[in-house]
PDB file of N, CA and C in Angstrom:
ATOM      1  N   UNK U   1      25.281  -4.339 -14.894  1.00  0.00           N
ATOM      2  CA  UNK U   1      24.155  -4.364 -15.904  1.00  0.00           C
ATOM      3  C   UNK U   1      23.888  -3.288 -16.732  1.00  0.00           C
ATOM      4  N   UNK U   2      23.836  -2.321 -15.947  1.00  0.00           N
ATOM      5  CA  UNK U   2      23.107  -0.796 -16.372  1.00  0.00           C
ATOM      6  C   UNK U   2      21.489  -1.233 -16.334  1.00  0.00           C
ATOM      7  N   UNK U   3      20.808  -0.176 -16.979  1.00  0.00           N
ATOM      8  CA  UNK U   3      19.322   0.081 -16.845  1.00  0.00           C
ATOM      9  C   UNK U   3      18.656  -1.279 -17.659  1.00  0.00           C
ATOM     10  N   UNK U   4      17.575  -1.547 -16.850  1.00  0.00           N
ATOM     11  CA  UNK U   4      16.874  -2.846 -17.266  1.00  0.00           C
ATOM     12  C   UNK U   4      15.762  -2.422 -17.957  1.00  0.00           C
ATOM     13  N   UNK U   5      14.957  -2.394 -19.204  1.00  0.00           N
ATOM     14  CA  UNK U   5      13.853  -2.038 -19.476  1.00  0.00           C
ATOM     15  C   UNK U   5      12.681  -2.840 -18.991  1.00  0.00           C
ATOM     16  N   UNK U   6      11.936  -2.674 -18.165  1.00  0.00           N
ATOM     17  CA  UNK U   6      10.694  -3.270 -17.892  1.00  0.00           C
ATOM     18  C   UNK U   6       9.193  -2.880 -18.279  1.00  0.00           C
ATOM     19  N   UNK U   7       8.378  -3.460 -19.081  1.00  0.00           N
ATOM     20  CA  UNK U   7       7.292  -2.914 -19.514  1.00  0.00           C
ATOM     21  C   UNK U   7       6.425  -2.492 -18.511  1.00  0.00           C
ATOM     22  N   UNK U   8       5.522  -1.436 -18.700  1.00  0.00           N
ATOM     23  CA  UNK U   8       4.595  -0.975 -17.659  1.00  0.00           C
ATOM     24  C   UNK U   8       3.689  -2.047 -17.108  1.00  0.00           C
ATOM     25  N   UNK U   9       2.942  -2.865 -18.192  1.00  0.00           N
ATOM     26  CA  UNK U   9       2.345  -3.800 -17.274  1.00  0.00           C
ATOM     27  C   UNK U   9       3.256  -4.894 -16.425  1.00  0.00           C
ATOM     28  N   UNK U  10       4.472  -5.252 -16.774  1.00  0.00           N
ATOM     29  CA  UNK U  10       5.141  -6.028 -15.975  1.00  0.00           C
ATOM     30  C   UNK U  10       5.425  -5.205 -14.686  1.00  0.00           C
ATOM     31  N   UNK U  11       5.716  -3.885 -14.625  1.00  0.00           N
ATOM     32  CA  UNK U  11       5.780  -3.154 -13.321  1.00  0.00           C
ATOM     33  C   UNK U  11       4.432  -3.401 -12.535  1.00  0.00           C
ATOM     34  N   UNK U  12       3.461  -3.180 -13.233  1.00  0.00           N
ATOM     35  CA  UNK U  12       2.105  -3.026 -12.354  1.00  0.00           C
ATOM     36  C   UNK U  12       1.555  -4.439 -11.972  1.00  0.00           C
ATOM     37  N   UNK U  13       2.066  -5.710 -12.634  1.00  0.00           N
ATOM     38  CA  UNK U  13       1.768  -6.813 -12.049  1.00  0.00           C
ATOM     39  C   UNK U  13       2.834  -7.029 -10.901  1.00  0.00           C
ATOM     40  N   UNK U  14       4.110  -6.723 -11.195  1.00  0.00           N
ATOM     41  CA  UNK U  14       4.941  -7.012 -10.120  1.00  0.00           C
ATOM     42  C   UNK U  14       4.742  -6.119  -8.461  1.00  0.00           C
ATOM     43  N   UNK U  15       4.522  -4.905  -8.841  1.00  0.00           N
ATOM     44  CA  UNK U  15       4.139  -4.142  -7.788  1.00  0.00           C
ATOM     45  C   UNK U  15       2.642  -4.793  -6.864  1.00  0.00           C
ATOM     46  N   UNK U  16       1.791  -5.022  -7.647  1.00  0.00           N
ATOM     47  CA  UNK U  16       0.668  -5.803  -7.022  1.00  0.00           C
ATOM     48  C   UNK U  16       0.918  -6.741  -6.425  1.00  0.00           C
ATOM     49  N   UNK U  17       1.682  -7.913  -6.959  1.00  0.00           N
ATOM     50  CA  UNK U  17       2.333  -9.340  -6.414  1.00  0.00           C
ATOM     51  C   UNK U  17       3.153  -8.940  -5.011  1.00  0.00           C
ATOM     52  N   UNK U  18       3.878  -8.061  -5.214  1.00  0.00           N
ATOM     53  CA  UNK U  18       4.607  -7.724  -4.016  1.00  0.00           C
ATOM     54  C   UNK U  18       3.904  -6.972  -2.939  1.00  0.00           C
ATOM     55  N   UNK U  19       3.074  -6.200  -3.092  1.00  0.00           N
ATOM     56  CA  UNK U  19       2.046  -5.817  -2.252  1.00  0.00           C
ATOM     57  C   UNK U  19       1.033  -6.783  -1.322  1.00  0.00           C
ATOM     58  N   UNK U  20       1.128  -7.854  -2.059  1.00  0.00           N
ATOM     59  CA  UNK U  20       0.020  -9.221  -1.561  1.00  0.00           C
ATOM     60  C   UNK U  20       0.710  -9.764  -0.448  1.00  0.00           C
ATOM     61  N   UNK U  21       1.077  -9.418   0.612  1.00  0.00           N
ATOM     62  CA  UNK U  21       1.884 -10.475   1.836  1.00  0.00           C
ATOM     63  C   UNK U  21       1.349 -11.624   1.814  1.00  0.00           C
ATOM     64  N   UNK U  22       0.273 -12.147   1.487  1.00  0.00           N
ATOM     65  CA  UNK U  22      -0.442 -13.637   1.767  1.00  0.00           C
ATOM     66  C   UNK U  22       0.487 -14.440   0.418  1.00  0.00           C
ATOM     67  N   UNK U  23       0.242 -13.703  -0.568  1.00  0.00           N
ATOM     68  CA  UNK U  23       0.920 -14.280  -2.036  1.00  0.00           C
ATOM     69  C   UNK U  23       2.492 -14.467  -1.874  1.00  0.00           C
ATOM     70  N   UNK U  24       3.036 -13.194  -1.440  1.00  0.00           N
ATOM     71  CA  UNK U  24       4.376 -13.105  -1.172  1.00  0.00           C
ATOM     72  C   UNK U  24       5.153 -14.456  -0.080  1.00  0.00           C
ATOM     73  N   UNK U  25       4.352 -14.656   0.897  1.00  0.00           N
ATOM     74  CA  UNK U  25       4.644 -15.886   1.804  1.00  0.00           C
ATOM     75  C   UNK U  25       4.177 -17.226   1.164  1.00  0.00           C
ATOM     76  N   UNK U  26       3.242 -17.163   0.629  1.00  0.00           N
ATOM     77  CA  UNK U  26       2.816 -18.544   0.105  1.00  0.00           C
ATOM     78  C   UNK U  26       3.938 -18.985  -1.326  1.00  0.00           C
ATOM     79  N   UNK U  27       4.353 -17.998  -1.832  1.00  0.00           N
ATOM     80  CA  UNK U  27       5.221 -18.011  -2.931  1.00  0.00           C
ATOM     81  C   UNK U  27       6.442 -18.377  -2.352  1.00  0.00           C
ATOM     82  N   UNK U  28       6.692 -18.134  -1.340  1.00  0.00           N
ATOM     83  CA  UNK U  28       8.405 -18.235  -0.637  1.00  0.00           C
ATOM     84  C   UNK U  28       8.101 -19.642  -0.118  1.00  0.00           C
ATOM     85  N   UNK U  29       6.938 -19.947   0.392  1.00  0.00           N
ATOM     86  CA  UNK U  29       6.877 -21.446   0.991  1.00  0.00           C
ATOM     87  C   UNK U  29       6.756 -22.095   0.013  1.00  0.00           C
ATOM     88  N   UNK U  30       5.951 -22.215  -1.083  1.00  0.00           N
ATOM     89  CA  UNK U  30       6.032 -22.921  -2.125  1.00  0.00           C
ATOM     90  C   UNK U  30       7.398 -23.175  -2.842  1.00  0.00           C
ATOM     91  N   UNK U  31       8.026 -22.233  -3.355  1.00  0.00           N
ATOM     92  CA  UNK U  31       9.406 -22.405  -3.670  1.00  0.00           C
ATOM     93  C   UNK U  31      10.402 -23.264  -2.764  1.00  0.00           C
ATOM     94  N   UNK U  32      10.489 -22.858  -1.575  1.00  0.00           N
ATOM     95  CA  UNK U  32      11.413 -23.644  -0.629  1.00  0.00           C
ATOM     96  C   UNK U  32      10.885 -25.106  -0.606  1.00  0.00           C
ATOM     97  N   UNK U  33       9.518 -25.585  -0.691  1.00  0.00           N
ATOM     98  CA  UNK U  33       9.278 -26.910  -0.765  1.00  0.00           C
ATOM     99  C   UNK U  33       9.810 -27.385  -2.294  1.00  0.00           C
ATOM    100  N   UNK U  34       9.846 -26.620  -3.171  1.00  0.00           N
ATOM    101  CA  UNK U  34      10.475 -27.210  -4.461  1.00  0.00           C
ATOM    102  C   UNK U  34      11.591 -27.264  -4.370  1.00  0.00           C
ATOM    103  N   UNK U  35      12.501 -26.773  -3.772  1.00  0.00           N
ATOM    104  CA  UNK U  35      13.932 -26.574  -3.701  1.00  0.00           C
ATOM    105  C   UNK U  35      14.353 -27.736  -3.027  1.00  0.00           C
ATOM    106  N   UNK U  36      13.509 -28.340  -1.789  1.00  0.00           N
ATOM    107  CA  UNK U  36      13.876 -29.245  -0.687  1.00  0.00           C
ATOM    108  C   UNK U  36      13.590 -30.566  -1.760  1.00  0.00           C
ATOM    109  N   UNK U  37      12.637 -30.403  -2.842  1.00  0.00           N
ATOM    110  CA  UNK U  37      12.267 -31.524  -3.848  1.00  0.00           C
ATOM    111  C   UNK U  37      13.407 -31.758  -4.467  1.00  0.00           C
ATOM    112  N   UNK U  38      13.931 -30.625  -5.202  1.00  0.00           N
ATOM    113  CA  UNK U  38      15.058 -30.817  -6.332  1.00  0.00           C
ATOM    114  C   UNK U  38      16.415 -31.194  -5.486  1.00  0.00           C
ATOM    115  N   UNK U  39      16.499 -30.901  -4.434  1.00  0.00           N
ATOM    116  CA  UNK U  39      17.629 -31.379  -3.693  1.00  0.00           C
ATOM    117  C   UNK U  39      17.719 -32.766  -3.497  1.00  0.00           C
ATOM    118  N   UNK U  40      16.583 -33.219  -3.078  1.00  0.00           N
ATOM    119  CA  UNK U  40      16.397 -34.702  -2.929  1.00  0.00           C
ATOM    120  C   UNK U  40      16.660 -35.300  -4.090  1.00  0.00           C
ATOM    121  N   UNK U  41      15.908 -34.866  -5.033  1.00  0.00           N
ATOM    122  CA  UNK U  41      16.379 -35.553  -6.365  1.00  0.00           C
ATOM    123  C   UNK U  41      17.633 -35.905  -6.884  1.00  0.00           C
ATOM    124  N   UNK U  42      18.382 -34.462  -6.837  1.00  0.00           N
ATOM    125  CA  UNK U  42      19.840 -34.697  -7.027  1.00  0.00           C
ATOM    126  C   UNK U  42      20.894 -35.375  -6.341  1.00  0.00           C
ATOM    127  N   UNK U  43      20.347 -35.239  -4.771  1.00  0.00           N
ATOM    128  CA  UNK U  43      21.149 -35.978  -3.899  1.00  0.00           C
ATOM    129  C   UNK U  43      21.047 -37.450  -4.191  1.00  0.00           C
ATOM    130  N   UNK U  44      19.712 -37.941  -4.443  1.00  0.00           N
ATOM    131  CA  UNK U  44      19.725 -39.483  -4.975  1.00  0.00           C
ATOM    132  C   UNK U  44      20.175 -39.768  -6.242  1.00  0.00           C
ATOM    133  N   UNK U  45      20.393 -38.789  -7.133  1.00  0.00           N
ATOM    134  CA  UNK U  45      21.190 -39.117  -8.442  1.00  0.00           C
ATOM    135  C   UNK U  45      22.838 -39.402  -8.013  1.00  0.00           C
ATOM    136  N   UNK U  46      23.265 -38.878  -6.972  1.00  0.00           N
ATOM    137  CA  UNK U  46      24.459 -38.871  -6.432  1.00  0.00           C
ATOM    138  C   UNK U  46      25.339 -37.577  -6.623  1.00  0.00           C
ATOM    139  N   UNK U  47      24.317 -36.501  -6.908  1.00  0.00           N
ATOM    140  CA  UNK U  47      25.064 -35.280  -6.963  1.00  0.00           C
ATOM    141  C   UNK U  47      25.112 -34.767  -5.569  1.00  0.00           C
ATOM    142  N   UNK U  48      25.897 -33.668  -5.245  1.00  0.00           N
ATOM    143  CA  UNK U  48      26.118 -32.973  -3.963  1.00  0.00           C
ATOM    144  C   UNK U  48      25.639 -31.715  -4.003  1.00  0.00           C
ATOM    145  N   UNK U  49      24.484 -31.567  -3.381  1.00  0.00           N
ATOM    146  CA  UNK U  49      24.149 -29.932  -3.385  1.00  0.00           C
ATOM    147  C   UNK U  49      24.794 -28.925  -2.743  1.00  0.00           C
ATOM    148  N   UNK U  50      25.305 -28.125  -3.342  1.00  0.00           N
ATOM    149  CA  UNK U  50      26.028 -26.834  -2.600  1.00  0.00           C
ATOM    150  C   UNK U  50      25.426 -25.753  -2.101  1.00  0.00           C
ATOM    151  N   UNK U  51      23.938 -25.704  -2.783  1.00  0.00           N
ATOM    152  CA  UNK U  51      22.989 -24.540  -2.279  1.00  0.00           C
ATOM    153  C   UNK U  51      22.449 -23.765  -3.306  1.00  0.00           C
ATOM    154  N   UNK U  52      22.253 -22.637  -3.340  1.00  0.00           N
ATOM    155  CA  UNK U  52      21.511 -21.926  -4.603  1.00  0.00           C
ATOM    156  C   UNK U  52      20.539 -21.064  -3.728  1.00  0.00           C
ATOM    157  N   UNK U  53      19.251 -20.660  -4.525  1.00  0.00           N
ATOM    158  CA  UNK U  53      18.425 -19.722  -3.986  1.00  0.00           C
ATOM    159  C   UNK U  53      17.083 -20.414  -4.120  1.00  0.00           C
ATOM    160  N   UNK U  54      16.102 -19.304  -3.903  1.00  0.00           N
ATOM    161  CA  UNK U  54      14.784 -20.041  -4.299  1.00  0.00           C
ATOM    162  C   UNK U  54      14.157 -19.984  -5.627  1.00  0.00           C
ATOM    163  N   UNK U  55      15.263 -20.062  -6.601  1.00  0.00           N
ATOM    164  CA  UNK U  55      14.780 -20.159  -7.967  1.00  0.00           C
ATOM    165  C   UNK U  55      15.971 -21.251  -8.515  1.00  0.00           C
ATOM    166  N   UNK U  56      16.918 -21.531  -8.243  1.00  0.00           N
ATOM    167  CA  UNK U  56      17.825 -22.421  -8.604  1.00  0.00           C
ATOM    168  C   UNK U  56      18.672 -23.319  -7.473  1.00  0.00           C
ATOM    169  N   UNK U  57      19.214 -24.466  -7.829  1.00  0.00           N
ATOM    170  CA  UNK U  57      19.975 -25.138  -7.088  1.00  0.00           C
ATOM    171  C   UNK U  57      21.167 -25.312  -7.931  1.00  0.00           C
ATOM    172  N   UNK U  58      22.525 -25.582  -7.038  1.00  0.00           N
ATOM    173  CA  UNK U  58      23.844 -25.359  -7.495  1.00  0.00           C
ATOM    174  C   UNK U  58      24.131 -27.002  -7.012  1.00  0.00           C
ATOM    175  N   UNK U  59      24.693 -27.715  -7.945  1.00  0.00           N
ATOM    176  CA  UNK U  59      25.016 -29.336  -7.449  1.00  0.00           C
ATOM    177  C   UNK U  59      26.747 -29.549  -8.238  1.00  0.00           C
ATOM    178  N   UNK U  60      27.310 -30.663  -7.256  1.00  0.00           N
ATOM    179  CA  UNK U  60      28.480 -30.807  -7.771  1.00  0.00           C
ATOM    180  C   UNK U  60      28.472 -32.387  -8.021  1.00  0.00           C
ATOM    181  N   UNK U  61      29.337 -32.661  -9.017  1.00  0.00           N
ATOM    182  CA  UNK U  61      29.327 -34.099  -9.527  1.00  0.00           C
ATOM    183  C   UNK U  61      29.944 -34.163 -10.703  1.00  0.00           C
ATOM    184  N   UNK U  62      29.619 -35.209 -11.442  1.00  0.00           N
ATOM    185  CA  UNK U  62      30.051 -35.533 -12.945  1.00  0.00           C
ATOM    186  C   UNK U  62      29.683 -34.437 -13.777  1.00  0.00           C
ATOM    187  N   UNK U  63      29.863 -33.200 -13.952  1.00  0.00           N
ATOM    188  CA  UNK U  63      28.945 -32.140 -14.452  1.00  0.00           C
ATOM    189  C   UNK U  63      28.854 -32.717 -15.785  1.00  0.00           C
ATOM    190  N   UNK U  64      30.050 -33.013 -16.610  1.00  0.00           N
ATOM    191  CA  UNK U  64      30.210 -33.368 -17.830  1.00  0.00           C
ATOM    192  C   UNK U  64      29.136 -34.156 -18.183  1.00  0.00           C
ATOM    193  N   UNK U  65      28.996 -35.403 -17.592  1.00  0.00           N
ATOM    194  CA  UNK U  65      28.313 -36.725 -17.882  1.00  0.00           C
ATOM    195  C   UNK U  65      26.800 -36.113 -17.637  1.00  0.00           C
ATOM    196  N   UNK U  66      26.363 -35.404 -16.845  1.00  0.00           N
ATOM    197  CA  UNK U  66      25.034 -34.926 -16.568  1.00  0.00           C
ATOM    198  C   UNK U  66      24.584 -33.612 -17.273  1.00  0.00           C
ATOM    199  N   UNK U  67      25.321 -32.875 -17.849  1.00  0.00           N
ATOM    200  CA  UNK U  67      25.050 -31.925 -18.721  1.00  0.00           C
ATOM    201  C   UNK U  67      24.742 -32.534 -20.062  1.00  0.00           C
ATOM    202  N   UNK U  68      25.711 -33.498 -20.402  1.00  0.00           N
ATOM    203  CA  UNK U  68      25.508 -34.353 -21.887  1.00  0.00           C
ATOM    204  C   UNK U  68      23.971 -35.225 -21.733  1.00  0.00           C
ATOM    205  N   UNK U  69      23.774 -36.092 -20.484  1.00  0.00           N
ATOM    206  CA  UNK U  69      22.716 -37.079 -20.720  1.00  0.00           C
ATOM    207  C   UNK U  69      21.233 -35.933 -20.407  1.00  0.00           C
ATOM    208  N   UNK U  70      21.328 -35.085 -19.900  1.00  0.00           N
ATOM    209  CA  UNK U  70      20.130 -34.351 -19.542  1.00  0.00           C
ATOM    210  C   UNK U  70      19.596 -33.259 -20.773  1.00  0.00           C
ATOM    211  N   UNK U  71      20.635 -32.878 -21.275  1.00  0.00           N
ATOM    212  CA  UNK U  71      20.701 -32.080 -22.686  1.00  0.00           C
ATOM    213  C   UNK U  71      20.124 -32.949 -23.662  1.00  0.00           C
ATOM    214  N   UNK U  72      20.431 -34.259 -23.760  1.00  0.00           N
ATOM    215  CA  UNK U  72      19.935 -35.050 -24.690  1.00  0.00           C
ATOM    216  C   UNK U  72      18.634 -35.479 -24.418  1.00  0.00           C
ATOM    217  N   UNK U  73      18.215 -35.147 -23.386  1.00  0.00           N
ATOM    218  CA  UNK U  73      16.778 -35.503 -23.011  1.00  0.00           C
ATOM    219  C   UNK U  73      16.169 -34.198 -23.028  1.00  0.00           C
ATOM    220  N   UNK U  74      16.334 -33.178 -23.649  1.00  0.00           N
ATOM    221  CA  UNK U  74      15.917 -31.636 -23.559  1.00  0.00           C
ATOM    222  C   UNK U  74      15.823 -30.885 -22.243  1.00  0.00           C
ATOM    223  N   UNK U  75      16.646 -31.550 -21.144  1.00  0.00           N
ATOM    224  CA  UNK U  75      16.871 -30.855 -20.059  1.00  0.00           C
ATOM    225  C   UNK U  75      17.980 -29.921 -19.932  1.00  0.00           C
ATOM    226  N   UNK U  76      18.018 -28.536 -19.748  1.00  0.00           N
ATOM    227  CA  UNK U  76      19.210 -27.704 -20.045  1.00  0.00           C
ATOM    228  C   UNK U  76      19.213 -27.164 -18.528  1.00  0.00           C
ATOM    229  N   UNK U  77      20.519 -27.684 -18.182  1.00  0.00           N
ATOM    230  CA  UNK U  77      21.481 -27.007 -16.874  1.00  0.00           C
ATOM    231  C   UNK U  77      22.642 -26.430 -17.417  1.00  0.00           C
ATOM    232  N   UNK U  78      22.701 -25.405 -16.400  1.00  0.00           N
ATOM    233  CA  UNK U  78      24.331 -24.511 -16.653  1.00  0.00           C
ATOM    234  C   UNK U  78      25.492 -25.005 -16.503  1.00  0.00           C
ATOM    235  N   UNK U  79      26.630 -25.237 -16.993  1.00  0.00           N
ATOM    236  CA  UNK U  79      27.995 -25.875 -16.650  1.00  0.00           C
ATOM    237  C   UNK U  79      28.542 -24.258 -16.176  1.00  0.00           C
ATOM    238  N   UNK U  80      29.747 -24.632 -15.492  1.00  0.00           N
ATOM    239  CA  UNK U  80      30.653 -23.721 -15.351  1.00  0.00           C
ATOM    240  C   UNK U  80      31.860 -23.601 -15.587  1.00  0.00           C
ATOM    241  N   UNK U  81      32.407 -23.343 -16.656  1.00  0.00           N
ATOM    242  CA  UNK U  81      34.048 -23.535 -17.223  1.00  0.00           C
ATOM    243  C   UNK U  81      35.052 -23.352 -16.015  1.00  0.00           C
ATOM    244  N   UNK U  82      34.736 -22.285 -15.165  1.00  0.00           N
ATOM    245  CA  UNK U  82      35.462 -22.047 -13.978  1.00  0.00           C
ATOM    246  C   UNK U  82      35.747 -22.897 -12.731  1.00  0.00           C
ATOM    247  N   UNK U  83      34.242 -23.954 -13.072  1.00  0.00           N
ATOM    248  CA  UNK U  83      34.449 -24.886 -11.980  1.00  0.00           C
ATOM    249  C   UNK U  83      33.614 -26.070 -12.686  1.00  0.00           C
ATOM    250  N   UNK U  84      34.360 -26.937 -13.352  1.00  0.00           N
ATOM    251  CA  UNK U  84      33.954 -27.863 -14.162  1.00  0.00           C
ATOM    252  C   UNK U  84      33.030 -29.177 -13.014  1.00  0.00           C
ATOM    253  N   UNK U  85      32.927 -29.047 -12.168  1.00  0.00           N
ATOM    254  CA  UNK U  85      32.219 -30.509 -11.629  1.00  0.00           C
ATOM    255  C   UNK U  85      30.655 -29.624 -11.185  1.00  0.00           C
ATOM    256  N   UNK U  86      30.507 -28.470 -11.215  1.00  0.00           N
ATOM    257  CA  UNK U  86      29.295 -27.749 -10.844  1.00  0.00           C
ATOM    258  C   UNK U  86      28.261 -27.452 -11.990  1.00  0.00           C
ATOM    259  N   UNK U  87      27.027 -27.659 -11.585  1.00  0.00           N
ATOM    260  CA  UNK U  87      26.055 -27.586 -12.617  1.00  0.00           C
ATOM    261  C   UNK U  87      24.590 -26.703 -11.924  1.00  0.00           C
ATOM    262  N   UNK U  88      24.200 -25.684 -12.816  1.00  0.00           N
ATOM    263  CA  UNK U  88      23.085 -25.075 -12.033  1.00  0.00           C
ATOM    264  C   UNK U  88      21.849 -25.628 -12.385  1.00  0.00           C
ATOM    265  N   UNK U  89      20.745 -25.906 -11.610  1.00  0.00           N
ATOM    266  CA  UNK U  89      19.355 -26.611 -12.090  1.00  0.00           C
ATOM    267  C   UNK U  89      18.344 -25.775 -11.550  1.00  0.00           C
ATOM    268  N   UNK U  90      17.790 -25.216 -12.541  1.00  0.00           N
ATOM    269  CA  UNK U  90      16.424 -24.330 -12.203  1.00  0.00           C
ATOM    270  C   UNK U  90      15.415 -25.228 -11.908  1.00  0.00           C
ATOM    271  N   UNK U  91      14.428 -24.644 -11.053  1.00  0.00           N
ATOM    272  CA  UNK U  91      13.170 -25.591 -10.655  1.00  0.00           C
ATOM    273  C   UNK U  91      12.137 -25.798 -11.589  1.00  0.00           C
ATOM    274  N   UNK U  92      11.748 -27.037 -11.871  1.00  0.00           N
ATOM    275  CA  UNK U  92      10.999 -27.392 -12.995  1.00  0.00           C
ATOM    276  C   UNK U  92       9.516 -26.529 -12.611  1.00  0.00           C
ATOM    277  N   UNK U  93       9.146 -26.160 -13.999  1.00  0.00           N
ATOM    278  CA  UNK U  93       7.915 -25.254 -14.047  1.00  0.00           C
ATOM    279  C   UNK U  93       6.451 -26.171 -13.671  1.00  0.00           C
ATOM    280  N   UNK U  94       6.522 -27.232 -13.836  1.00  0.00           N
ATOM    281  CA  UNK U  94       5.412 -28.081 -13.842  1.00  0.00           C
ATOM    282  C   UNK U  94       5.475 -29.461 -13.287  1.00  0.00           C
ATOM    283  N   UNK U  95       4.501 -30.226 -12.997  1.00  0.00           N
ATOM    284  CA  UNK U  95       4.331 -31.744 -12.608  1.00  0.00           C
ATOM    285  C   UNK U  95       5.223 -32.348 -13.557  1.00  0.00           C
ATOM    286  N   UNK U  96       4.592 -32.121 -15.081  1.00  0.00           N
ATOM    287  CA  UNK U  96       5.123 -32.607 -16.231  1.00  0.00           C
ATOM    288  C   UNK U  96       6.863 -32.855 -16.270  1.00  0.00           C
ATOM    289  N   UNK U  97       7.151 -31.451 -15.946  1.00  0.00           N
ATOM    290  CA  UNK U  97       8.683 -31.337 -16.279  1.00  0.00           C
ATOM    291  C   UNK U  97       9.590 -32.029 -14.913  1.00  0.00           C
ATOM    292  N   UNK U  98       8.587 -32.080 -13.646  1.00  0.00           N
ATOM    293  CA  UNK U  98       9.285 -32.882 -12.663  1.00  0.00           C
ATOM    294  C   UNK U  98       9.437 -34.233 -12.943  1.00  0.00           C
ATOM    295  N   UNK U  99       8.536 -34.742 -13.377  1.00  0.00           N
ATOM    296  CA  UNK U  99       8.525 -36.009 -13.852  1.00  0.00           C
ATOM    297  C   UNK U  99       9.504 -36.366 -15.012  1.00  0.00           C
ATOM    298  N   UNK U 100       9.880 -35.864 -15.805  1.00  0.00           N
ATOM    299  CA  UNK U 100      10.958 -35.541 -16.705  1.00  0.00           C
ATOM    300  C   UNK U 100      12.239 -35.558 -16.391  1.00  0.00           C
ATOM    301  N   UNK U 101      12.719 -34.896 -15.238  1.00  0.00           N
ATOM    302  CA  UNK U 101      13.625 -34.536 -14.578  1.00  0.00           C
ATOM    303  C   UNK U 101      14.066 -35.920 -13.592  1.00  0.00           C
ATOM    304  N   UNK U 102      12.942 -36.493 -13.245  1.00  0.00           N
ATOM    305  CA  UNK U 102      12.999 -37.654 -12.307  1.00  0.00           C
ATOM    306  C   UNK U 102      13.273 -38.565 -12.932  1.00  0.00           C
ATOM    307  N   UNK U 103      12.908 -38.948 -14.246  1.00  0.00           N
ATOM    308  CA  UNK U 103      13.368 -39.984 -15.003  1.00  0.00           C
ATOM    309  C   UNK U 103      14.644 -39.577 -15.762  1.00  0.00           C
ATOM    310  N   UNK U 104      14.912 -38.528 -15.969  1.00  0.00           N
ATOM    311  CA  UNK U 104      16.372 -38.168 -16.596  1.00  0.00           C
ATOM    312  C   UNK U 104      17.232 -38.610 -15.404  1.00  0.00           C
ATOM    313  N   UNK U 105      17.251 -38.458 -14.272  1.00  0.00           N
ATOM    314  CA  UNK U 105      18.370 -38.549 -13.249  1.00  0.00           C
ATOM    315  C   UNK U 105      18.157 -40.052 -12.719  1.00  0.00           C
ATOM    316  N   UNK U 106      16.984 -40.709 -12.954  1.00  0.00           N
ATOM    317  CA  UNK U 106      17.190 -42.191 -12.252  1.00  0.00           C
ATOM    318  C   UNK U 106      18.433 -43.024 -13.108  1.00  0.00           C
ATOM    319  N   UNK U 107      18.947 -43.970 -12.279  1.00  0.00           N
ATOM    320  CA  UNK U 107      19.970 -44.776 -12.537  1.00  0.00           C
ATOM    321  C   UNK U 107      19.604 -45.549 -13.902  1.00  0.00           C
ATOM    322  N   UNK U 108      20.693 -45.710 -14.823  1.00  0.00           N
ATOM    323  CA  UNK U 108      20.310 -46.572 -16.116  1.00  0.00           C
ATOM    324  C   UNK U 108      20.894 -45.830 -17.225  1.00  0.00           C
TER     325      UNK U 108
END
């Protein structure tokens, strides 16, 4: 990727956040809980969760169907041309987005 420009304020905020051990631990615990929540939603929709990180989950299933269905509802997921059954799901940012995703993944 090469050099990546980061603004001074972003560096200051990031440095302060990373220096705050309780914040780091709380953020990691919150993200892990959200990953488990997303895994349960995806599994309930018939997708097989392959893994991921604390920021996204990778799932396998009828990716073309889910990419189209979710996209029509304004939910963006990432398909992989080299792995046509895979989709990457980011963590929803708030409860409203969680509710939207849950409705979109529901049968019907």
